[in-house]
PDB file of C-alpha atoms in Angstrom:
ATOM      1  CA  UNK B 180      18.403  63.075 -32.641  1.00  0.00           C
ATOM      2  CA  UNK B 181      21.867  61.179 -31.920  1.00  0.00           C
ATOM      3  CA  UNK B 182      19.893  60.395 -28.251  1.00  0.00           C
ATOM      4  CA  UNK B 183      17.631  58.607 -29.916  1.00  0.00           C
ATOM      5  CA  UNK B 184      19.482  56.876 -32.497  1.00  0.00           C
ATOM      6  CA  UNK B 185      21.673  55.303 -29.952  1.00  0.00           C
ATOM      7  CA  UNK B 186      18.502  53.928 -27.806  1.00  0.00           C
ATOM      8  CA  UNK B 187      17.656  52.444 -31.131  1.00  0.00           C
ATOM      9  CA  UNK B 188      20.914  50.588 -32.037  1.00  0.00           C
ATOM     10  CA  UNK B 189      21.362  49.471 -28.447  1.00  0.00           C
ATOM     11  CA  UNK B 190      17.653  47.934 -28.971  1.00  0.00           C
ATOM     12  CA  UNK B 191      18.874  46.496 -32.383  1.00  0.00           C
ATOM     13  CA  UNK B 192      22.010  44.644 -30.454  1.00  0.00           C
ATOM     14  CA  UNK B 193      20.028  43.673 -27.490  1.00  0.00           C
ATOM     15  CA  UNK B 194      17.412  41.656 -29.820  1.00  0.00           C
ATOM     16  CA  UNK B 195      19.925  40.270 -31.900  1.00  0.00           C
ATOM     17  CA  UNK B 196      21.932  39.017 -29.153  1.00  0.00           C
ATOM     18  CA  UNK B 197      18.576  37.588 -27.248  1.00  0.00           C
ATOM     19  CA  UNK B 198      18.035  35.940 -31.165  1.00  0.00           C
ATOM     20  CA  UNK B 199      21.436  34.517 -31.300  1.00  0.00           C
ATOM     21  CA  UNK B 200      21.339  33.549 -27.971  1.00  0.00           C
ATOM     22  CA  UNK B 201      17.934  31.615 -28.740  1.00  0.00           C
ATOM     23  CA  UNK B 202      19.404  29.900 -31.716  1.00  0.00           C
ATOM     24  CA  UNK B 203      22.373  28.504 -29.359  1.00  0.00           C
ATOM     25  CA  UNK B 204      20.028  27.222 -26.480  1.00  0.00           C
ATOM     26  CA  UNK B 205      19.001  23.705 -26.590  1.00  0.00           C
ATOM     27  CA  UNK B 206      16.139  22.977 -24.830  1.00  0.00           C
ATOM     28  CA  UNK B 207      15.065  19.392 -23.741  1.00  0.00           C
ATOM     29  CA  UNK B 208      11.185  19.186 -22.887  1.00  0.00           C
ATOM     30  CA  UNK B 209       9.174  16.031 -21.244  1.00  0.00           C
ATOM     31  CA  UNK B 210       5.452  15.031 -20.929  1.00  0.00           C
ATOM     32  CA  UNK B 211       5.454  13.299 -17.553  1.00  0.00           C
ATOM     33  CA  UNK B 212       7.747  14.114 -14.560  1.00  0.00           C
ATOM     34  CA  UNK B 213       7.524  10.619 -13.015  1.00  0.00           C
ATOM     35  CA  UNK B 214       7.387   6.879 -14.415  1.00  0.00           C
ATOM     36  CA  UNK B 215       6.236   3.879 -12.691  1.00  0.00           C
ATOM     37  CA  UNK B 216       7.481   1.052 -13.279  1.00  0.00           C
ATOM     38  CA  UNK B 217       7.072  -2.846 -12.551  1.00  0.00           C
ATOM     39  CA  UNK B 218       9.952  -5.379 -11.783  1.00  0.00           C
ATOM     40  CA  UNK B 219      11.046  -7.555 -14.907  1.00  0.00           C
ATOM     41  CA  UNK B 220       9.510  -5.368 -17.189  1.00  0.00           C
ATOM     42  CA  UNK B 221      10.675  -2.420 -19.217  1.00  0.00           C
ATOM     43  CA  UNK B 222      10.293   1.462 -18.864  1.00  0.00           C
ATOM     44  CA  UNK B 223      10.570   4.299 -20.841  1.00  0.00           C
ATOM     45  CA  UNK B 224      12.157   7.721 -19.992  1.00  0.00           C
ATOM     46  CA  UNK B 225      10.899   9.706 -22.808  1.00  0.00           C
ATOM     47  CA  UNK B 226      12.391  12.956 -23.534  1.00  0.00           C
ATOM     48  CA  UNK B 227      12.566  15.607 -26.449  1.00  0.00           C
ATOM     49  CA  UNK B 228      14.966  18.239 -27.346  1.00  0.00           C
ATOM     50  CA  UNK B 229      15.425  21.152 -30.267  1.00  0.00           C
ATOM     51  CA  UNK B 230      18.122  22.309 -31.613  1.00  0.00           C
ATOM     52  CA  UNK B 231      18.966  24.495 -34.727  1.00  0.00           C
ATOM     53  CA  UNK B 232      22.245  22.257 -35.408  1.00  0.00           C
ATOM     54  CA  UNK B 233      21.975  18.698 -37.240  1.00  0.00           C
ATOM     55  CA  UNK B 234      24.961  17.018 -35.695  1.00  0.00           C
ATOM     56  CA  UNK B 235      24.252  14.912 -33.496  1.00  0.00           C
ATOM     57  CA  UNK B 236      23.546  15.299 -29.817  1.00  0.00           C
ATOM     58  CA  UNK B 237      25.826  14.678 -26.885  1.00  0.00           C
ATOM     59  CA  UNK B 238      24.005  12.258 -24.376  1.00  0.00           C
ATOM     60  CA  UNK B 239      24.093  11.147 -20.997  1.00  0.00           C
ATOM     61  CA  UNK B 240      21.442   9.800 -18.636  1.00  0.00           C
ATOM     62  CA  UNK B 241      22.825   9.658 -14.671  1.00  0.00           C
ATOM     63  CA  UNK B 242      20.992   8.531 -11.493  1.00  0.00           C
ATOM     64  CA  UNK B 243      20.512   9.740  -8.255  1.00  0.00           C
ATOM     65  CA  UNK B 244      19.188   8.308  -5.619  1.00  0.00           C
ATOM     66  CA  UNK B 245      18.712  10.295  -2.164  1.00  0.00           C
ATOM     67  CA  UNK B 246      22.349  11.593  -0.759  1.00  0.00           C
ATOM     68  CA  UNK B 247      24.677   9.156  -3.034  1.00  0.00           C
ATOM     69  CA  UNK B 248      26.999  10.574  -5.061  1.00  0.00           C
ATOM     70  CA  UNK B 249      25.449  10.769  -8.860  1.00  0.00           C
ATOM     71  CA  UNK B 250      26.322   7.920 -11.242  1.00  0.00           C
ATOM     72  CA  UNK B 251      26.414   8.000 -14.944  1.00  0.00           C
ATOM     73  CA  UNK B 252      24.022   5.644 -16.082  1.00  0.00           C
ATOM     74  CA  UNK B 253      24.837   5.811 -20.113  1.00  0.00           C
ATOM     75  CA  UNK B 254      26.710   8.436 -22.946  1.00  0.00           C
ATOM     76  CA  UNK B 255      26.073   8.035 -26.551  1.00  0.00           C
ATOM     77  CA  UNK B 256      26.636  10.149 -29.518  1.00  0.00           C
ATOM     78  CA  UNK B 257      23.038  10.014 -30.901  1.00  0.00           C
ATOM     79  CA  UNK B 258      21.964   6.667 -30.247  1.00  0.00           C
ATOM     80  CA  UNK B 259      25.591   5.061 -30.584  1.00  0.00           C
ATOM     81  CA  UNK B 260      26.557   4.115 -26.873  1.00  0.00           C
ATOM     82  CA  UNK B 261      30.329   5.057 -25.998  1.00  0.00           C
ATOM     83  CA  UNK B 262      32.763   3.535 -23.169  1.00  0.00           C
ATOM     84  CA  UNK B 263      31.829   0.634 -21.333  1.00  0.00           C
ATOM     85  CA  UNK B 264      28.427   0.190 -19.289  1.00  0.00           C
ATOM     86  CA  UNK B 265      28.381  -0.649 -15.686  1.00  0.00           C
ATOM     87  CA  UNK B 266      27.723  -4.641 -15.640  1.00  0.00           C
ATOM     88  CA  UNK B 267      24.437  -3.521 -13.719  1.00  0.00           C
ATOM     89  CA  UNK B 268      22.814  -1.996 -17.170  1.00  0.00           C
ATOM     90  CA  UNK B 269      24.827  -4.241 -19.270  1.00  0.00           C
ATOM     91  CA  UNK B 270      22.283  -5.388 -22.715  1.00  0.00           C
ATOM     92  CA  UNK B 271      19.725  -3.445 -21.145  1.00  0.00           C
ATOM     93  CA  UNK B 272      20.009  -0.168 -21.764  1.00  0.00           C
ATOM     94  CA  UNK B 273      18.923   1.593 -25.152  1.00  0.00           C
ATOM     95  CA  UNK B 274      18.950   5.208 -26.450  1.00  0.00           C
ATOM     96  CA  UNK B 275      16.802   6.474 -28.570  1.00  0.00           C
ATOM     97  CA  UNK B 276      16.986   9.482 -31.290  1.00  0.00           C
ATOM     98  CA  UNK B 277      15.230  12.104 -28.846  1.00  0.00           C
ATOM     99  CA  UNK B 278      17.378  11.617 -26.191  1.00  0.00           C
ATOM    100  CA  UNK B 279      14.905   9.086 -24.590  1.00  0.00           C
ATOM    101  CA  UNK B 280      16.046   6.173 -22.104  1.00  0.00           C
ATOM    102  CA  UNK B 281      14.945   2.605 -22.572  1.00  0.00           C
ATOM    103  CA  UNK B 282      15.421   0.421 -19.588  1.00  0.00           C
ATOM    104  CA  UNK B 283      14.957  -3.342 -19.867  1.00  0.00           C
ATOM    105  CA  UNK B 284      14.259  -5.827 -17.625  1.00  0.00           C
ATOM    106  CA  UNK B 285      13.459  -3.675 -14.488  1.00  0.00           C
ATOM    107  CA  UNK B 286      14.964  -4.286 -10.702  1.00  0.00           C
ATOM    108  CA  UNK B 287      14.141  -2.497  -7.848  1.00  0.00           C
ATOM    109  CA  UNK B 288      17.930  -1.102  -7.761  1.00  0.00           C
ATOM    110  CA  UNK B 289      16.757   0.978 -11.099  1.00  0.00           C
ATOM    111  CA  UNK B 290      14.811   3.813  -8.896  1.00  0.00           C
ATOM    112  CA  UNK B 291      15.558   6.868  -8.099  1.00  0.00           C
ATOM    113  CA  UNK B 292      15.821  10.013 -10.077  1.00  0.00           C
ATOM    114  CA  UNK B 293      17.401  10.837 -13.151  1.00  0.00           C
ATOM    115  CA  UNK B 294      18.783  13.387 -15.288  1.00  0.00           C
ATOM    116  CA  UNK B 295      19.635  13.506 -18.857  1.00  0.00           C
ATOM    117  CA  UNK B 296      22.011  16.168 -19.967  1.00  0.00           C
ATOM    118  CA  UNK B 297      22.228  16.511 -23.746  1.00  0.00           C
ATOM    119  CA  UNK B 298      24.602  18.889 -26.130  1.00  0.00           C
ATOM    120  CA  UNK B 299      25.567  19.585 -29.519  1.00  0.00           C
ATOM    121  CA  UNK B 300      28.623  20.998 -30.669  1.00  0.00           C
ATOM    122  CA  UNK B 301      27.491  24.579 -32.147  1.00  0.00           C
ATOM    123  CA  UNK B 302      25.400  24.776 -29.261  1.00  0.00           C
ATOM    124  CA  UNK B 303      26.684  27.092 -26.458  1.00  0.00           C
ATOM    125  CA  UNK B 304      24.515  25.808 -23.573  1.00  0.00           C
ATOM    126  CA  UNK B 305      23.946  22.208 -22.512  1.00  0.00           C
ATOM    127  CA  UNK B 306      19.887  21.031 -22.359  1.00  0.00           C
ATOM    128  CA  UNK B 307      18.887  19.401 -18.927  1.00  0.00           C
ATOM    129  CA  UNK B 308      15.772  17.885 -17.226  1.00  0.00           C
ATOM    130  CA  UNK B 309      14.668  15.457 -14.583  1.00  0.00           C
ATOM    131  CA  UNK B 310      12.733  12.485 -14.261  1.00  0.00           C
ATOM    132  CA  UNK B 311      11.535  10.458 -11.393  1.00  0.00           C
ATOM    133  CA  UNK B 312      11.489   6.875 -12.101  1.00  0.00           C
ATOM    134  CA  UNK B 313       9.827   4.209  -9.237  1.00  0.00           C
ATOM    135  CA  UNK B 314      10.108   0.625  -9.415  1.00  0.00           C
ATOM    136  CA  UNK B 315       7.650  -2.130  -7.680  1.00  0.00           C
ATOM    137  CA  UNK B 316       6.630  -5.214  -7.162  1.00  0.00           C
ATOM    138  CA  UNK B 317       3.091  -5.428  -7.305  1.00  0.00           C
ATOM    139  CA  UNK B 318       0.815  -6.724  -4.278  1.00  0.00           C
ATOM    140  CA  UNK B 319      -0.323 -10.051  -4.071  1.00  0.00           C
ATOM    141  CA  UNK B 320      -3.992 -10.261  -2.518  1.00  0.00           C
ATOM    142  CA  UNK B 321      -4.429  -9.624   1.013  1.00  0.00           C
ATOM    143  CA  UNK B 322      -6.234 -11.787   3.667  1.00  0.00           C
ATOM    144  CA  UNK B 323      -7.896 -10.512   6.883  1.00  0.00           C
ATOM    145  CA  UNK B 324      -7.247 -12.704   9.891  1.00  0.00           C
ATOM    146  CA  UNK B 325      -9.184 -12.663  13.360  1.00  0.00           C
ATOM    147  CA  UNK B 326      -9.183 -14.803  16.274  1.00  0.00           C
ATOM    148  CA  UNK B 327     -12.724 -15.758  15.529  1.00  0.00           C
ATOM    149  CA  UNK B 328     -15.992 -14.943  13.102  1.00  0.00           C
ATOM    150  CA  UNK B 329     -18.138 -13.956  16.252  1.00  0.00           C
ATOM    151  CA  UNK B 330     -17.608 -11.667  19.322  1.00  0.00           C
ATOM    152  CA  UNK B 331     -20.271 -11.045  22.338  1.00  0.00           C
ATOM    153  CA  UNK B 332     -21.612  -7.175  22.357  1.00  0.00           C
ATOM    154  CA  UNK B 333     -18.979  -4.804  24.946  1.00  0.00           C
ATOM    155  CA  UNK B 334     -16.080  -7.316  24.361  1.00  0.00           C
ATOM    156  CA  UNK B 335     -13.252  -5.139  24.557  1.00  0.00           C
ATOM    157  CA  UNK B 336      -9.981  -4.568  21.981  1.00  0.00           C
ATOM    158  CA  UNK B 337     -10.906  -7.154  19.451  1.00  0.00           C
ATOM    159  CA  UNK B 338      -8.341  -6.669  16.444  1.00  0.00           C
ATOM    160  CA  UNK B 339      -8.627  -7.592  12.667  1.00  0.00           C
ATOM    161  CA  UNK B 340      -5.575  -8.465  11.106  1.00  0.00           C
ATOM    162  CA  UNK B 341      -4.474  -7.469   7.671  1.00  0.00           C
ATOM    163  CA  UNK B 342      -1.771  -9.212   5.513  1.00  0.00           C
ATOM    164  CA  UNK B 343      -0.469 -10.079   2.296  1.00  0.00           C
ATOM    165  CA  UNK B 344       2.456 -12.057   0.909  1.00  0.00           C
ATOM    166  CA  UNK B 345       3.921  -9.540  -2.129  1.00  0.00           C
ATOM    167  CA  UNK B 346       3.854  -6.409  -2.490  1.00  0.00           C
ATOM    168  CA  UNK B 347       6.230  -3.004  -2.024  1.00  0.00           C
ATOM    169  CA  UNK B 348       5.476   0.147  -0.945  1.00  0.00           C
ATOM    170  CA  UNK B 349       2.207  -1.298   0.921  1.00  0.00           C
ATOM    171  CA  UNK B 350      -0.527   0.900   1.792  1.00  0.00           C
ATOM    172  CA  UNK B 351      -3.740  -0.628   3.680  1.00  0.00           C
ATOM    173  CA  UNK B 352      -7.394   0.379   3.985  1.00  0.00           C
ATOM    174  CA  UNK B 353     -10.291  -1.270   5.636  1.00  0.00           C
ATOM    175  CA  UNK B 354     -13.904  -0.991   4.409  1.00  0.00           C
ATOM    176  CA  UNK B 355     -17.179  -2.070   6.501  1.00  0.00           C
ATOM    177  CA  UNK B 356     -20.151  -2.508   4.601  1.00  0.00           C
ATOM    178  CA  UNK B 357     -18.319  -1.717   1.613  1.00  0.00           C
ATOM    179  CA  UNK B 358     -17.473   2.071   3.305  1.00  0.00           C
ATOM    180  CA  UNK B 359     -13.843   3.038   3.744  1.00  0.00           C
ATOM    181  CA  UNK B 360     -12.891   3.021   8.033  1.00  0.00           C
ATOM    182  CA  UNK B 361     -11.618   5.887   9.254  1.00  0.00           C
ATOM    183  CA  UNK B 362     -10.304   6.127  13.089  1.00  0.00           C
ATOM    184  CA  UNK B 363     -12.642   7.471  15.345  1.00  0.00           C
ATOM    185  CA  UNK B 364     -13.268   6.917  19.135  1.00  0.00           C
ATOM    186  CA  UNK B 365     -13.817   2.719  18.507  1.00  0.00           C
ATOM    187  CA  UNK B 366     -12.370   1.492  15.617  1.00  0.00           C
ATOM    188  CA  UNK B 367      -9.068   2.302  15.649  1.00  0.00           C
ATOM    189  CA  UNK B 368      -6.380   1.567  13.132  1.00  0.00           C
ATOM    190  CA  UNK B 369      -3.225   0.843  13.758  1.00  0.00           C
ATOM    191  CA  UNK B 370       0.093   3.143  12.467  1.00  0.00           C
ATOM    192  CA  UNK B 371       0.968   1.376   9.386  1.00  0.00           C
ATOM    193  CA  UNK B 372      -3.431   0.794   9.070  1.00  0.00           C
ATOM    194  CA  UNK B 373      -2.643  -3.160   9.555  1.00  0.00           C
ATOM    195  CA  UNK B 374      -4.785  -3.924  12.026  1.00  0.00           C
ATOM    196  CA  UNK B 375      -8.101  -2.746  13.090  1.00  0.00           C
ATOM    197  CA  UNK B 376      -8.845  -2.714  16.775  1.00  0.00           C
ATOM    198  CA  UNK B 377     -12.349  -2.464  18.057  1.00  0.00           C
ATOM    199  CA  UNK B 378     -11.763  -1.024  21.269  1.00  0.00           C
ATOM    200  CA  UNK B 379     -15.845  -1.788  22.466  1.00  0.00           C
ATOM    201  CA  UNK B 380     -18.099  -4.063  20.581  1.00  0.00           C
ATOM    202  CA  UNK B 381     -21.333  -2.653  19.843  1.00  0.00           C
ATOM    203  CA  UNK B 382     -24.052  -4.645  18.204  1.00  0.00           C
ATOM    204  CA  UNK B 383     -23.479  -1.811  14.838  1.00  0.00           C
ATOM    205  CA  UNK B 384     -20.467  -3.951  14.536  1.00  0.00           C
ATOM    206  CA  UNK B 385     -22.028  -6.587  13.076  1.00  0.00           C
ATOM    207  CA  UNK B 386     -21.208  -6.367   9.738  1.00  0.00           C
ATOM    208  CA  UNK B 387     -19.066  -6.985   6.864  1.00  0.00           C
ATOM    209  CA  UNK B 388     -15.299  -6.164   6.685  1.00  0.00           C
ATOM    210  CA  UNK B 389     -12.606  -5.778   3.777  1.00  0.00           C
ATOM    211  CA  UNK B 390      -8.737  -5.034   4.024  1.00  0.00           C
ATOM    212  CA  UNK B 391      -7.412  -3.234   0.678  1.00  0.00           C
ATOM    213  CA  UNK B 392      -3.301  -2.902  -0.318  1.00  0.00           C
ATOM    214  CA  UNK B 393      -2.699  -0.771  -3.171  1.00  0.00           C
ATOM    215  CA  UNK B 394       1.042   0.519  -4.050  1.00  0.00           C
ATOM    216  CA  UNK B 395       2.309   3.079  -6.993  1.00  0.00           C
ATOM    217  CA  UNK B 396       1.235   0.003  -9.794  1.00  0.00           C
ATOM    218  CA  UNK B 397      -1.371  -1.839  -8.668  1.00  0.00           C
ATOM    219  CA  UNK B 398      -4.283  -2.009  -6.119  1.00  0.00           C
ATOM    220  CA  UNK B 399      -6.287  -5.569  -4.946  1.00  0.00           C
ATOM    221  CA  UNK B 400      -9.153  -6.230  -1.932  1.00  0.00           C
ATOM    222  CA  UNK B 401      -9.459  -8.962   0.628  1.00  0.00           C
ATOM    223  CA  UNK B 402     -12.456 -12.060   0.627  1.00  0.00           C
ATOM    224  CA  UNK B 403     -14.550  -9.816   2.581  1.00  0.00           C
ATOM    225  CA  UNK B 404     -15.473 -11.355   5.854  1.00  0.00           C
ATOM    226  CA  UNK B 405     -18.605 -11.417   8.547  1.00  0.00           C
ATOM    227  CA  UNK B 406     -18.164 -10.222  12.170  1.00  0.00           C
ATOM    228  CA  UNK B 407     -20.922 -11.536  13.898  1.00  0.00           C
ATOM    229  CA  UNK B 408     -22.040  -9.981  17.428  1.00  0.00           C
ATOM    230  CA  UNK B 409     -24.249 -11.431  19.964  1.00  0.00           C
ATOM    231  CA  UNK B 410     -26.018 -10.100  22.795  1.00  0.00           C
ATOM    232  CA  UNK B 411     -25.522 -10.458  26.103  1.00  0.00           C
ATOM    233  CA  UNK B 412     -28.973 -11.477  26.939  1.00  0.00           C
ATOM    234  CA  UNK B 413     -28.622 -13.892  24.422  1.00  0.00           C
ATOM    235  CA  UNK B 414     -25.622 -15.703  27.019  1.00  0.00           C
ATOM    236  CA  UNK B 415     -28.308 -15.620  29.922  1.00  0.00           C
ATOM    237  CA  UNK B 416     -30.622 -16.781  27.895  1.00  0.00           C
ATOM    238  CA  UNK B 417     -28.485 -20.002  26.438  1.00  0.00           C
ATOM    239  CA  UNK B 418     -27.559 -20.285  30.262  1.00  0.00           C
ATOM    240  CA  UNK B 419     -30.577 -20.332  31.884  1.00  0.00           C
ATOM    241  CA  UNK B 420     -32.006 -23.083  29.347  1.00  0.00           C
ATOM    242  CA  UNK B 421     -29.085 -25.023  29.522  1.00  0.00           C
ATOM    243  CA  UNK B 422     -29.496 -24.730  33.786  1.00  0.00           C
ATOM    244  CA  UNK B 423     -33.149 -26.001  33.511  1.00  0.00           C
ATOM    245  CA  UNK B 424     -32.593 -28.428  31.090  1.00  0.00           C
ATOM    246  CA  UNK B 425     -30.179 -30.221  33.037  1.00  0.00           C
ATOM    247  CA  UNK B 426     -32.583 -29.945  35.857  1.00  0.00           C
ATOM    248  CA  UNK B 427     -35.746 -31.907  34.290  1.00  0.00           C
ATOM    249  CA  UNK B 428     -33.422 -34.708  33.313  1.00  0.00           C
ATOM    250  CA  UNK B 429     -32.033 -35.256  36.463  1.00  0.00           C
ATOM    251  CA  UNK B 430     -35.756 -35.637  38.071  1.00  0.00           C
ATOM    252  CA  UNK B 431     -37.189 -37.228  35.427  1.00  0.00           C
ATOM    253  CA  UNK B 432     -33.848 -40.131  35.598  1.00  0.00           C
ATOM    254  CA  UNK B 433     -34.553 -40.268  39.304  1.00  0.00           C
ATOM    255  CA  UNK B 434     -38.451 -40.582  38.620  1.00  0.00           C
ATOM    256  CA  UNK B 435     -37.632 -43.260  36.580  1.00  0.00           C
ATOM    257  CA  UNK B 436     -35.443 -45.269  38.834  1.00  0.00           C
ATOM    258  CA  UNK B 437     -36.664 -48.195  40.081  1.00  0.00           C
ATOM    259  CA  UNK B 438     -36.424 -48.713  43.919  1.00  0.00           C
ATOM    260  CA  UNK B 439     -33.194 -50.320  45.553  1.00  0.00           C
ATOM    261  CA  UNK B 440     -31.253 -50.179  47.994  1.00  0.00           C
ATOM    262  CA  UNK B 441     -28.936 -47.430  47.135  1.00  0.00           C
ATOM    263  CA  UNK B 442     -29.653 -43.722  47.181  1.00  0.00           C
ATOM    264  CA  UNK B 443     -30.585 -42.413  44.392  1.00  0.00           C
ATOM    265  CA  UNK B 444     -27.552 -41.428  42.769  1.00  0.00           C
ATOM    266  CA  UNK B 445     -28.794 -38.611  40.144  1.00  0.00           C
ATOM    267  CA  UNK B 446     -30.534 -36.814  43.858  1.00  0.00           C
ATOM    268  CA  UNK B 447     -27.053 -37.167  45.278  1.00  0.00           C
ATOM    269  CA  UNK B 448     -25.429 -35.797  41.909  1.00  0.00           C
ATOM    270  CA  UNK B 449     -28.011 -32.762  41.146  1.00  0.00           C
ATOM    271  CA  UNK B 450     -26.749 -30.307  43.676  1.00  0.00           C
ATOM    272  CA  UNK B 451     -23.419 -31.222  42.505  1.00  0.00           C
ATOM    273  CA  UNK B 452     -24.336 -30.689  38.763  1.00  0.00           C
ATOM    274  CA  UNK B 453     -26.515 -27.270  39.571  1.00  0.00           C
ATOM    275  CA  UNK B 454     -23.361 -25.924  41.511  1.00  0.00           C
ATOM    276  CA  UNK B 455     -20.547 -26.861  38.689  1.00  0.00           C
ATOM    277  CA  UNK B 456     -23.109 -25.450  36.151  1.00  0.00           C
ATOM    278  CA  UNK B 457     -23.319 -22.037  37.857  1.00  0.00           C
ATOM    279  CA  UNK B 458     -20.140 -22.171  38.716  1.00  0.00           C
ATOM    280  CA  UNK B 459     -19.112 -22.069  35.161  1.00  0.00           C
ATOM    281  CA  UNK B 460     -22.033 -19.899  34.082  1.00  0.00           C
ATOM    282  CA  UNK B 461     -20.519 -17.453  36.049  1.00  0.00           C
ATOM    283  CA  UNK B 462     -17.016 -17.520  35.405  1.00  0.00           C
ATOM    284  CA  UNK B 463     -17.365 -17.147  31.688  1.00  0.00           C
ATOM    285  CA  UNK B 464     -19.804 -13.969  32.174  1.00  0.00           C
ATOM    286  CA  UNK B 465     -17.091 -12.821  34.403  1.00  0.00           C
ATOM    287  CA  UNK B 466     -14.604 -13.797  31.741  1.00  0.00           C
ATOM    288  CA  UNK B 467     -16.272 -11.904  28.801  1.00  0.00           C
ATOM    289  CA  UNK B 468     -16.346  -8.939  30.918  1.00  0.00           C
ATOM    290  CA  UNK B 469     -12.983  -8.598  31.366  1.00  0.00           C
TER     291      UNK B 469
END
């Protein structure tokens, strides 16, 4: 019927206009939505396109980084560069057949993300696509530092430090016994993980500790170092020795003293000596209590 013959031609048209439109679209395709790449060295933003015309594409790469206006980066007819470069990509920037980007000699400046918009003549629609491109300096190894190798047990807030000299983008870890540190109610890490803060010593402390800094290109671990924790008892026991040690060779000085008319000094002197001794005794147990 005429009814049906018109659904068929409008079919016809709308396929032939979906085929046509096909054979004008250019489409530009990637395999990776994000590069990383390394100061001084080179990267490669590697994109594809087809087309059914063989002129030669229309290229430009621009950048854009956060809220800042876009800036064109390079254009080229195929892989002929036209106009003039900014000096910033002067001799090293390169263009290859697919559209692709080669940048030389990498600086931090380069990141950010970029788009590549490429057309040919007979085409009727312009092919686009993004890539993210991150530049770094890789870390240099980090070094924990603490303000000493052994701690008595219930010492409060003692803090692990650690650092490194190169690196961007930092991002530390910490690792007893070779297990990665989480916070929890005692260790405690810091904001930026930095520092390690063991808010109560307990004697499960005593172990071994490593700081890691990784970043988007590289990764590298500290010396790993030993915390050593002592008892308390142990103090009373070093004490106490000490205390009676002093003691036996006082009386054995004055035992061996021979007789004269002064006092024996060392009977004079051992009250004096026992008193400074627990004097001190106590102040440093009061000291690491604090």
């Amino acid at each position: 019927t005429k009814w049906h013959d018109e659904i068929h031609l409008r079919f016809f048209f709308s396929c032939l206009h979906l085929t046509i439109l096909g054979m004008l679209t250019l489409n530009v395709t990637s395999l990776t939505q994000v590069v990383r790449g390394t100061v001084g060295k080179e990267a490669l933003l590697s994109v594809s396109y087809s087309s059914s015309s063989s002129d030669k594409p229309v290229i430009k790469w621009l950048l854009k980084k956060n809220k800042e206006k876009p800036i064109t980066v390079v254009q080229s007819i195929g892989t002929d560069i036209i106009g003039n470069l900014r000096p910033e990509y002067r001799n090293r920037i390169l263009v290859l057949e697919n559209g692709s980007l080669l940048l030389h000699d990498l600086k931090l400046s380069d990141e950010g993300a970029y788009e590549v918009e490429i057309s040919i003549t007979d085409d009727s629609f312009t092919g686009e696509h993004y890539i993210e491109l991150t530049v770094d300096v890789p870390v240099s190894k980090p070094y924990i530092q603490m303000m000493a190798s052994s701690v008595l047990e219930y010492s409060e807030h003692f803090n692990l430090h650690c650092s490194h000299e190169n690196g961007t983008k930092p991002i530390y870890s910490w690792l007893k016994g070779g297990k990665v540190l989480t916070n929890d109610s005692r260790l405690l890490l810091s904001y930026d993980q930095k520092v390690l803060t063991i808010s109560r010593v307990l004697m499960s402390d005593d172990d071994i500790y490593t700081c890691a800094v990784e970043n988007p290109i590289s990764s590298l671990k500290s010396m790993p170092v030993r915390l050593t924790v002592y008892r308390r008892s142990s103090l009373y026991i070093i004490l106490s020795t000490g205390g009676i040690f002093l003691l036996i060779t006082l009386v054995t000085v004055c035992a061996c003293w021979k007789p004269s008319k002064l006092v024996c000094l060392p009977f004079l002197l051992l009250p004096v000596a026992l008193s400074l001794s627990l004097s001190l005794s106590l102040a440093l147990i009061l000291h690491l209590r604090m």
